[in-house]
Amino acid sequence: MVLCCEYLNYYIVLWQCQWPELGLDQEPKDKLKAIFISDPHLLGSRQGHWFDKLRREWQMHRGFVTATQIFEPEVVFFLGDLFDEGKWSSAEEFSSTVQRFHSLFPFEPKAVLVGNHDIGFHYSVTRYKRERFYSVFGMDTLGVRRFSIKNVHFILIDSLAMHGDECYFCAPAMQKVKDLSKQLDCMKKKEFSKPILLQHFPLFRENDEDCHDDPDVLTDPEEKSKPFKPKFDCLSRNSTEHLLENIRPRLVLSGHTHHGCKINHTLKDSEKVPEWSVASFSWRNRNNPVIILGTFTQDEFVLNKCFLPHESTVIIIYVCGIILIAFFARQKFFGRFWL
């Protein structure tokens, strides 16, 4: 029972998911296969029981290792909130949590984005916390960078730097977006691929009412209609327009909300840009965590959403198993007693 729930179950569930396929005319060597994960929220010393921490980390480790073994991606992207308590961590605890992250998610290459739980919301970000996070993951401290592989370009954005308030790390980041825009324009003269925009916060939206129906979206009408607070639940409208018009991505992937959402944004020239919000990878936040599989070429992309085992199903298996074990043990005991 334990072997089934804690090991085989991940293979059984993930084997039912497949890489999304592009057109038949695409050569295998032209395809890039990437996995996208968001909001693992590794617990620290302040919140959560030790058993909760142990349980969640085992689940995420087994889910991740199983997924990378089955799907064999070429790169894995983490869309922020790697840590639950990074904004409060001491230097020693932060270093320990970074080591746990690499141990729980053993794969290279992986690219990491920063989230509000990693260094705090914009109002509480300090140079120390920001540079500490950026240094251990080898990231550009400007908060904006291009990651390219197989002529597929990903633009990684620090959402906390997109507030447009001319703060010490916001102004350079907003300028870097403009500089990247010029680089992308120059690249159009050669073999060009429209970029994919990755960030922690979703782009601006009023709420979740316009999200396409999917198994991981909110189902409570009251929650879906709850207004988003710009700069806390999503980017501001101005920052969203700044990114969309300068980067002009063909796809946006974000996290932060802990549930899924597919929505379209419209550029000034009426071009549509799809955004997928990736649900949390932690069973502490969801009954059925999610990974996104993406197949890309320089011109096309297709995505597939894969769900990991439902924790409710695992609990039911354990409960039924314990009841059966108790029943047979009782039968055996009383059978011997009456003999």
Tab-separated table of C-alpha atoms in Angstrom:
chain	number	residue	atom	x	y	z
A	1	MET	CA	0.000	0.000	0.000
A	2	VAL	CA	2.774	2.432	0.952
A	3	LEU	CA	4.786	1.485	-2.137
A	4	CYS	CA	1.739	2.129	-4.330
A	5	CYS	CA	0.809	5.491	-2.761
A	6	GLU	CA	4.313	6.896	-2.283
A	7	TYR	CA	6.067	5.649	-5.413
A	8	LEU	CA	4.104	3.776	-8.088
A	9	ASN	CA	1.176	6.194	-7.957
A	10	TYR	CA	3.267	8.985	-9.527
A	11	TYR	CA	4.216	6.780	-12.481
A	12	ILE	CA	0.644	5.527	-12.943
A	13	VAL	CA	-0.743	9.076	-13.089
A	14	LEU	CA	1.999	10.747	-15.137
A	15	TRP	CA	2.186	7.937	-17.709
A	16	GLN	CA	-1.305	9.029	-18.727
A	17	CYS	CA	0.079	12.416	-19.819
A	18	GLN	CA	1.991	13.014	-23.052
A	19	TRP	CA	4.098	15.662	-24.733
A	20	PRO	CA	1.969	17.866	-26.982
A	21	GLU	CA	2.869	17.287	-30.607
A	22	LEU	CA	3.455	19.856	-33.342
A	23	GLY	CA	2.861	19.334	-37.048
A	24	LEU	CA	4.285	16.235	-38.691
A	25	ASP	CA	6.596	18.345	-40.847
A	26	GLN	CA	8.675	19.370	-37.828
A	27	GLU	CA	11.969	17.532	-37.450
A	28	PRO	CA	12.690	16.158	-33.943
A	29	LYS	CA	15.932	18.137	-33.755
A	30	ASP	CA	13.983	21.385	-34.250
A	31	LYS	CA	11.734	20.811	-31.248
A	32	LEU	CA	12.419	22.120	-27.762
A	33	LYS	CA	10.711	20.315	-24.905
A	34	ALA	CA	10.321	22.295	-21.675
A	35	ILE	CA	8.542	21.792	-18.354
A	36	PHE	CA	7.063	24.719	-16.398
A	37	ILE	CA	6.522	24.573	-12.626
A	38	SER	CA	5.284	27.286	-10.278
A	39	ASP	CA	4.974	27.971	-6.559
A	40	PRO	CA	6.526	24.941	-4.836
A	41	HIS	CA	6.735	26.994	-1.594
A	42	LEU	CA	9.374	25.006	0.300
A	43	LEU	CA	8.603	25.501	3.982
A	44	GLY	CA	11.021	27.129	6.399
A	45	SER	CA	11.232	27.131	10.186
A	46	ARG	CA	8.281	29.414	10.925
A	47	GLN	CA	5.211	27.885	9.318
A	48	GLY	CA	3.912	24.364	9.084
A	49	HIS	CA	4.419	21.236	11.168
A	50	TRP	CA	7.614	19.204	10.647
A	51	PHE	CA	5.579	16.271	9.308
A	52	ASP	CA	3.757	18.591	6.885
A	53	LYS	CA	7.126	19.831	5.644
A	54	LEU	CA	8.506	16.296	5.293
A	55	ARG	CA	5.367	15.077	3.523
A	56	ARG	CA	5.153	17.943	1.024
A	57	GLU	CA	8.817	17.777	0.127
A	58	TRP	CA	8.648	14.025	-0.461
A	59	GLN	CA	5.594	14.496	-2.701
A	60	MET	CA	7.244	17.251	-4.741
A	61	HIS	CA	10.502	15.325	-5.042
A	62	ARG	CA	8.786	12.135	-6.219
A	63	GLY	CA	6.497	14.062	-8.573
A	64	PHE	CA	9.382	16.011	-10.086
A	65	VAL	CA	11.790	13.089	-10.436
A	66	THR	CA	9.068	10.911	-11.958
A	67	ALA	CA	8.101	13.650	-14.428
A	68	THR	CA	11.681	14.264	-15.567
A	69	GLN	CA	12.307	10.521	-15.906
A	70	ILE	CA	9.193	9.946	-18.008
A	71	PHE	CA	9.225	13.093	-20.136
A	72	GLU	CA	12.981	13.820	-20.356
A	73	PRO	CA	12.684	17.593	-20.872
A	74	GLU	CA	15.551	19.682	-22.206
A	75	VAL	CA	14.969	22.487	-19.701
A	76	VAL	CA	12.788	23.128	-16.640
A	77	PHE	CA	11.498	26.594	-15.705
A	78	PHE	CA	10.438	27.515	-12.154
A	79	LEU	CA	8.071	30.508	-12.181
A	80	GLY	CA	8.798	31.889	-8.715
A	81	ASP	CA	7.920	31.355	-5.042
A	82	LEU	CA	10.443	28.568	-4.734
A	83	PHE	CA	10.451	29.198	-0.982
A	84	ASP	CA	7.593	29.937	1.369
A	85	GLU	CA	9.646	31.919	3.887
A	86	GLY	CA	12.569	33.260	1.851
A	87	LYS	CA	11.595	36.835	2.695
A	88	TRP	CA	12.151	36.092	6.415
A	89	SER	CA	15.063	33.639	6.245
A	90	SER	CA	18.397	34.234	7.908
A	91	ALA	CA	21.507	33.738	5.793
A	92	GLU	CA	22.036	30.266	7.256
A	93	GLU	CA	18.436	29.144	6.740
A	94	PHE	CA	18.335	30.596	3.221
A	95	SER	CA	21.484	28.689	2.270
A	96	SER	CA	20.025	25.493	3.707
A	97	THR	CA	16.757	25.977	1.785
A	98	VAL	CA	18.639	26.564	-1.474
A	99	GLN	CA	20.466	23.260	-0.957
A	100	ARG	CA	17.148	21.519	-0.288
A	101	PHE	CA	15.704	23.018	-3.460
A	102	HIS	CA	18.507	21.600	-5.593
A	103	SER	CA	18.238	18.249	-3.807
A	104	LEU	CA	14.458	18.026	-4.260
A	105	PHE	CA	14.577	19.129	-7.898
A	106	PRO	CA	17.711	17.466	-9.320
A	107	PHE	CA	17.794	18.564	-12.950
A	108	GLU	CA	19.947	20.730	-15.186
A	109	PRO	CA	19.471	23.023	-16.932
A	110	LYS	CA	16.797	24.718	-14.899
A	111	ALA	CA	15.949	28.425	-14.996
A	112	VAL	CA	14.494	30.200	-11.986
A	113	LEU	CA	12.301	33.275	-11.548
A	114	VAL	CA	11.919	35.203	-8.314
A	115	GLY	CA	8.588	35.480	-6.474
A	116	ASN	CA	7.202	37.565	-3.636
A	117	HIS	CA	7.675	34.748	-1.092
A	118	ASP	CA	11.330	34.493	-2.105
A	119	ILE	CA	12.262	38.105	-1.336
A	120	GLY	CA	9.025	39.851	-0.286
A	121	PHE	CA	6.500	42.046	-2.054
A	122	HIS	CA	7.811	45.186	-3.721
A	123	TYR	CA	7.399	47.378	-0.636
A	124	SER	CA	9.534	45.061	1.511
A	125	VAL	CA	12.295	44.099	-0.960
A	126	THR	CA	15.781	44.996	0.222
A	127	ARG	CA	19.061	44.997	-1.702
A	128	TYR	CA	20.352	42.225	0.510
A	129	LYS	CA	17.410	39.851	0.000
A	130	ARG	CA	17.249	40.536	-3.708
A	131	GLU	CA	20.968	40.168	-4.404
A	132	ARG	CA	21.139	37.087	-2.158
A	133	PHE	CA	18.515	35.307	-4.233
A	134	TYR	CA	19.936	36.438	-7.566
A	135	SER	CA	23.498	35.470	-6.704
A	136	VAL	CA	22.772	31.854	-5.695
A	137	PHE	CA	20.801	31.214	-8.887
A	138	GLY	CA	23.195	33.027	-11.205
A	139	MET	CA	20.577	35.520	-12.359
A	140	ASP	CA	20.962	38.984	-13.888
A	141	THR	CA	20.398	41.484	-11.061
A	142	LEU	CA	18.559	43.790	-13.476
A	143	GLY	CA	15.672	41.334	-13.231
A	144	VAL	CA	15.207	40.965	-16.993
A	145	ARG	CA	17.061	38.502	-19.188
A	146	ARG	CA	16.798	36.487	-22.384
A	147	PHE	CA	17.257	32.731	-22.209
A	148	SER	CA	17.610	31.130	-25.641
A	149	ILE	CA	17.836	27.486	-26.656
A	150	LYS	CA	17.311	25.975	-30.134
A	151	ASN	CA	16.442	29.455	-31.421
A	152	VAL	CA	13.501	29.641	-29.005
A	153	HIS	CA	13.726	32.815	-26.894
A	154	PHE	CA	12.364	33.120	-23.353
A	155	ILE	CA	12.221	36.526	-21.662
A	156	LEU	CA	12.442	36.092	-17.868
A	157	ILE	CA	10.993	38.997	-15.900
A	158	ASP	CA	11.191	39.925	-12.216
A	159	SER	CA	7.547	40.865	-11.570
A	160	LEU	CA	8.497	42.782	-8.424
A	161	ALA	CA	10.581	45.142	-10.562
A	162	MET	CA	7.655	45.960	-12.872
A	163	HIS	CA	5.932	48.505	-10.627
A	164	GLY	CA	6.940	51.540	-12.684
A	165	ASP	CA	7.678	53.670	-9.607
A	166	GLU	CA	11.329	54.449	-10.465
A	167	CYS	CA	12.620	52.527	-7.433
A	168	TYR	CA	16.315	51.561	-7.400
A	169	PHE	CA	15.670	48.183	-9.043
A	170	CYS	CA	12.481	49.069	-10.990
A	171	ALA	CA	13.881	51.803	-13.225
A	172	PRO	CA	16.824	49.680	-14.530
A	173	ALA	CA	14.495	46.728	-15.133
A	174	MET	CA	11.986	48.799	-17.100
A	175	GLN	CA	14.857	50.219	-19.167
A	176	LYS	CA	16.212	46.702	-19.763
A	177	VAL	CA	12.823	45.772	-21.247
A	178	LYS	CA	13.209	48.620	-23.755
A	179	ASP	CA	16.769	47.536	-24.542
A	180	LEU	CA	15.577	43.973	-25.126
A	181	SER	CA	12.894	45.308	-27.423
A	182	LYS	CA	15.590	46.898	-29.596
A	183	GLN	CA	17.593	43.658	-29.601
A	184	LEU	CA	14.528	41.718	-30.703
A	185	ASP	CA	13.913	44.217	-33.503
A	186	CYS	CA	17.479	43.754	-34.718
A	187	MET	CA	17.055	39.982	-34.644
A	188	LYS	CA	14.151	40.256	-37.089
A	189	LYS	CA	16.665	40.922	-39.851
A	190	LYS	CA	17.958	37.366	-39.391
A	191	GLU	CA	16.252	34.123	-38.469
A	192	PHE	CA	13.747	35.311	-35.872
A	193	SER	CA	11.539	33.664	-33.274
A	194	LYS	CA	8.959	35.627	-31.304
A	195	PRO	CA	9.753	35.322	-27.588
A	196	ILE	CA	7.877	33.623	-24.757
A	197	LEU	CA	7.403	35.848	-21.697
A	198	LEU	CA	7.868	34.216	-18.277
A	199	GLN	CA	7.178	35.873	-14.923
A	200	HIS	CA	5.760	35.181	-11.474
A	201	PHE	CA	2.813	37.592	-11.408
A	202	PRO	CA	0.059	37.258	-14.001
A	203	LEU	CA	-0.411	40.134	-16.399
A	204	PHE	CA	-3.184	42.553	-15.498
A	205	ARG	CA	-6.695	41.131	-15.345
A	206	GLU	CA	-9.758	42.258	-13.425
A	207	ASN	CA	-10.430	38.810	-11.920
A	208	ASP	CA	-10.681	35.160	-12.955
A	209	GLU	CA	-14.102	35.331	-14.581
A	210	ASP	CA	-12.668	35.266	-18.108
A	211	CYS	CA	-10.441	32.235	-17.518
A	212	HIS	CA	-11.182	29.388	-19.908
A	213	ASP	CA	-12.781	26.359	-18.295
A	214	ASP	CA	-10.204	23.844	-17.133
A	215	PRO	CA	-9.890	21.343	-14.264
A	216	ASP	CA	-7.561	23.608	-12.257
A	217	VAL	CA	-9.459	26.912	-12.468
A	218	LEU	CA	-11.473	28.322	-9.590
A	219	THR	CA	-15.029	27.000	-9.576
A	220	ASP	CA	-16.523	29.172	-6.820
A	221	PRO	CA	-18.316	32.067	-8.620
A	222	GLU	CA	-17.682	34.392	-5.692
A	223	GLU	CA	-13.951	33.696	-5.735
A	224	LYS	CA	-13.755	33.984	-9.537
A	225	SER	CA	-15.379	37.433	-9.453
A	226	LYS	CA	-13.174	38.699	-6.610
A	227	PRO	CA	-11.234	41.718	-7.956
A	228	PHE	CA	-7.469	41.388	-8.397
A	229	LYS	CA	-5.352	43.959	-6.621
A	230	PRO	CA	-2.739	45.296	-9.080
A	231	LYS	CA	0.892	44.944	-7.894
A	232	PHE	CA	-0.179	42.263	-5.414
A	233	ASP	CA	-2.354	39.790	-7.336
A	234	CYS	CA	-1.191	40.772	-10.815
A	235	LEU	CA	0.855	43.419	-12.615
A	236	SER	CA	-0.558	46.891	-13.059
A	237	ARG	CA	-2.273	47.771	-16.326
A	238	ASN	CA	0.580	50.147	-17.293
A	239	SER	CA	3.310	47.573	-16.633
A	240	THR	CA	1.343	44.967	-18.561
A	241	GLU	CA	1.084	47.261	-21.579
A	242	HIS	CA	4.777	48.104	-21.270
A	243	LEU	CA	5.749	44.435	-21.430
A	244	LEU	CA	3.308	43.411	-24.129
A	245	GLU	CA	4.118	46.275	-26.486
A	246	ASN	CA	7.898	46.093	-26.021
A	247	ILE	CA	8.353	42.328	-25.897
A	248	ARG	CA	5.398	41.409	-28.138
A	249	PRO	CA	5.471	37.789	-26.972
A	250	ARG	CA	3.674	34.929	-28.672
A	251	LEU	CA	2.916	33.358	-25.271
A	252	VAL	CA	2.973	34.350	-21.586
A	253	LEU	CA	3.410	31.916	-18.674
A	254	SER	CA	2.948	33.048	-15.069
A	255	GLY	CA	2.205	31.693	-11.586
A	256	HIS	CA	1.386	33.266	-8.210
A	257	THR	CA	-2.372	32.557	-7.977
A	258	HIS	CA	-1.941	28.835	-7.139
A	259	HIS	CA	-4.664	27.901	-9.638
A	260	GLY	CA	-4.799	27.749	-13.411
A	261	CYS	CA	-6.115	30.275	-15.885
A	262	LYS	CA	-6.002	30.584	-19.665
A	263	ILE	CA	-6.741	34.054	-20.956
A	264	ASN	CA	-6.024	36.161	-24.041
A	265	HIS	CA	-4.547	39.664	-24.062
A	266	THR	CA	-4.873	42.060	-26.977
A	267	LEU	CA	-2.057	44.231	-28.316
A	268	LYS	CA	-2.704	47.686	-29.756
A	269	ASP	CA	-2.668	46.268	-33.273
A	270	SER	CA	-5.355	43.733	-32.199
A	271	GLU	CA	-2.952	40.779	-32.125
A	272	LYS	CA	-3.927	38.211	-29.495
A	273	VAL	CA	-1.420	36.953	-26.915
A	274	PRO	CA	-2.402	33.898	-24.814
A	275	GLU	CA	-1.407	33.687	-21.156
A	276	TRP	CA	-1.350	30.512	-19.081
A	277	SER	CA	-1.236	30.913	-15.308
A	278	VAL	CA	0.406	27.773	-13.918
A	279	ALA	CA	-1.159	26.298	-10.771
A	280	SER	CA	0.962	25.536	-7.713
A	281	PHE	CA	3.172	22.441	-7.656
A	282	SER	CA	2.671	21.975	-3.898
A	283	TRP	CA	0.090	19.599	-2.381
A	284	ARG	CA	-0.052	22.089	0.478
A	285	ASN	CA	-1.760	24.531	-1.894
A	286	ARG	CA	-3.712	22.122	-4.097
A	287	ASN	CA	-5.301	18.684	-4.043
A	288	ASN	CA	-3.862	18.023	-7.517
A	289	PRO	CA	-0.690	19.984	-8.400
A	290	VAL	CA	0.164	20.763	-12.004
A	291	ILE	CA	3.077	20.810	-14.415
A	292	ILE	CA	2.943	22.262	-17.921
A	293	LEU	CA	4.623	20.472	-20.816
A	294	GLY	CA	5.576	22.711	-23.735
A	295	THR	CA	6.841	21.764	-27.184
A	296	PHE	CA	8.368	24.699	-29.078
A	297	THR	CA	9.946	25.559	-32.393
A	298	GLN	CA	10.973	29.014	-33.530
A	299	ASP	CA	7.529	29.469	-35.117
A	300	GLU	CA	5.075	27.264	-33.210
A	301	PHE	CA	4.234	26.033	-29.732
A	302	VAL	CA	1.792	23.635	-28.104
A	303	LEU	CA	1.170	23.150	-24.384
A	304	ASN	CA	-0.275	20.340	-22.321
A	305	LYS	CA	-1.378	20.476	-18.701
A	306	CYS	CA	-0.481	17.437	-16.578
A	307	PHE	CA	-1.977	16.764	-13.158
A	308	LEU	CA	-0.171	14.881	-10.437
A	309	PRO	CA	-1.900	12.410	-8.064
A	310	HIS	CA	-4.898	13.705	-6.111
A	311	GLU	CA	-4.057	13.726	-2.435
A	312	SER	CA	-7.690	12.900	-1.641
A	313	THR	CA	-7.312	9.661	-3.626
A	314	VAL	CA	-4.141	8.759	-1.722
A	315	ILE	CA	-5.910	9.379	1.608
A	316	ILE	CA	-8.853	7.191	0.537
A	317	ILE	CA	-6.448	4.373	-0.414
A	318	TYR	CA	-4.718	4.616	2.961
A	319	VAL	CA	-8.003	4.687	4.891
A	320	CYS	CA	-9.430	1.718	2.963
A	321	GLY	CA	-6.150	-0.158	3.340
A	322	ILE	CA	-6.013	0.409	7.093
A	323	ILE	CA	-9.640	-0.701	7.465
A	324	LEU	CA	-8.955	-3.898	5.488
A	325	ILE	CA	-5.793	-4.635	7.464
A	326	ALA	CA	-7.678	-4.084	10.735
A	327	PHE	CA	-10.540	-6.299	9.553
A	328	PHE	CA	-8.309	-9.221	8.553
A	329	ALA	CA	-6.206	-8.826	11.685
A	330	ARG	CA	-9.355	-8.957	13.795
A	331	GLN	CA	-10.605	-12.036	11.934
A	332	LYS	CA	-7.280	-13.784	12.395
A	333	PHE	CA	-7.048	-12.863	16.074
A	334	PHE	CA	-10.590	-13.868	16.972
A	335	GLY	CA	-10.351	-16.997	14.817
A	336	ARG	CA	-7.379	-18.165	16.874
A	337	PHE	CA	-9.080	-17.127	20.111
A	338	TRP	CA	-12.187	-19.229	19.490
A	339	LEU	CA	-10.138	-22.231	18.354
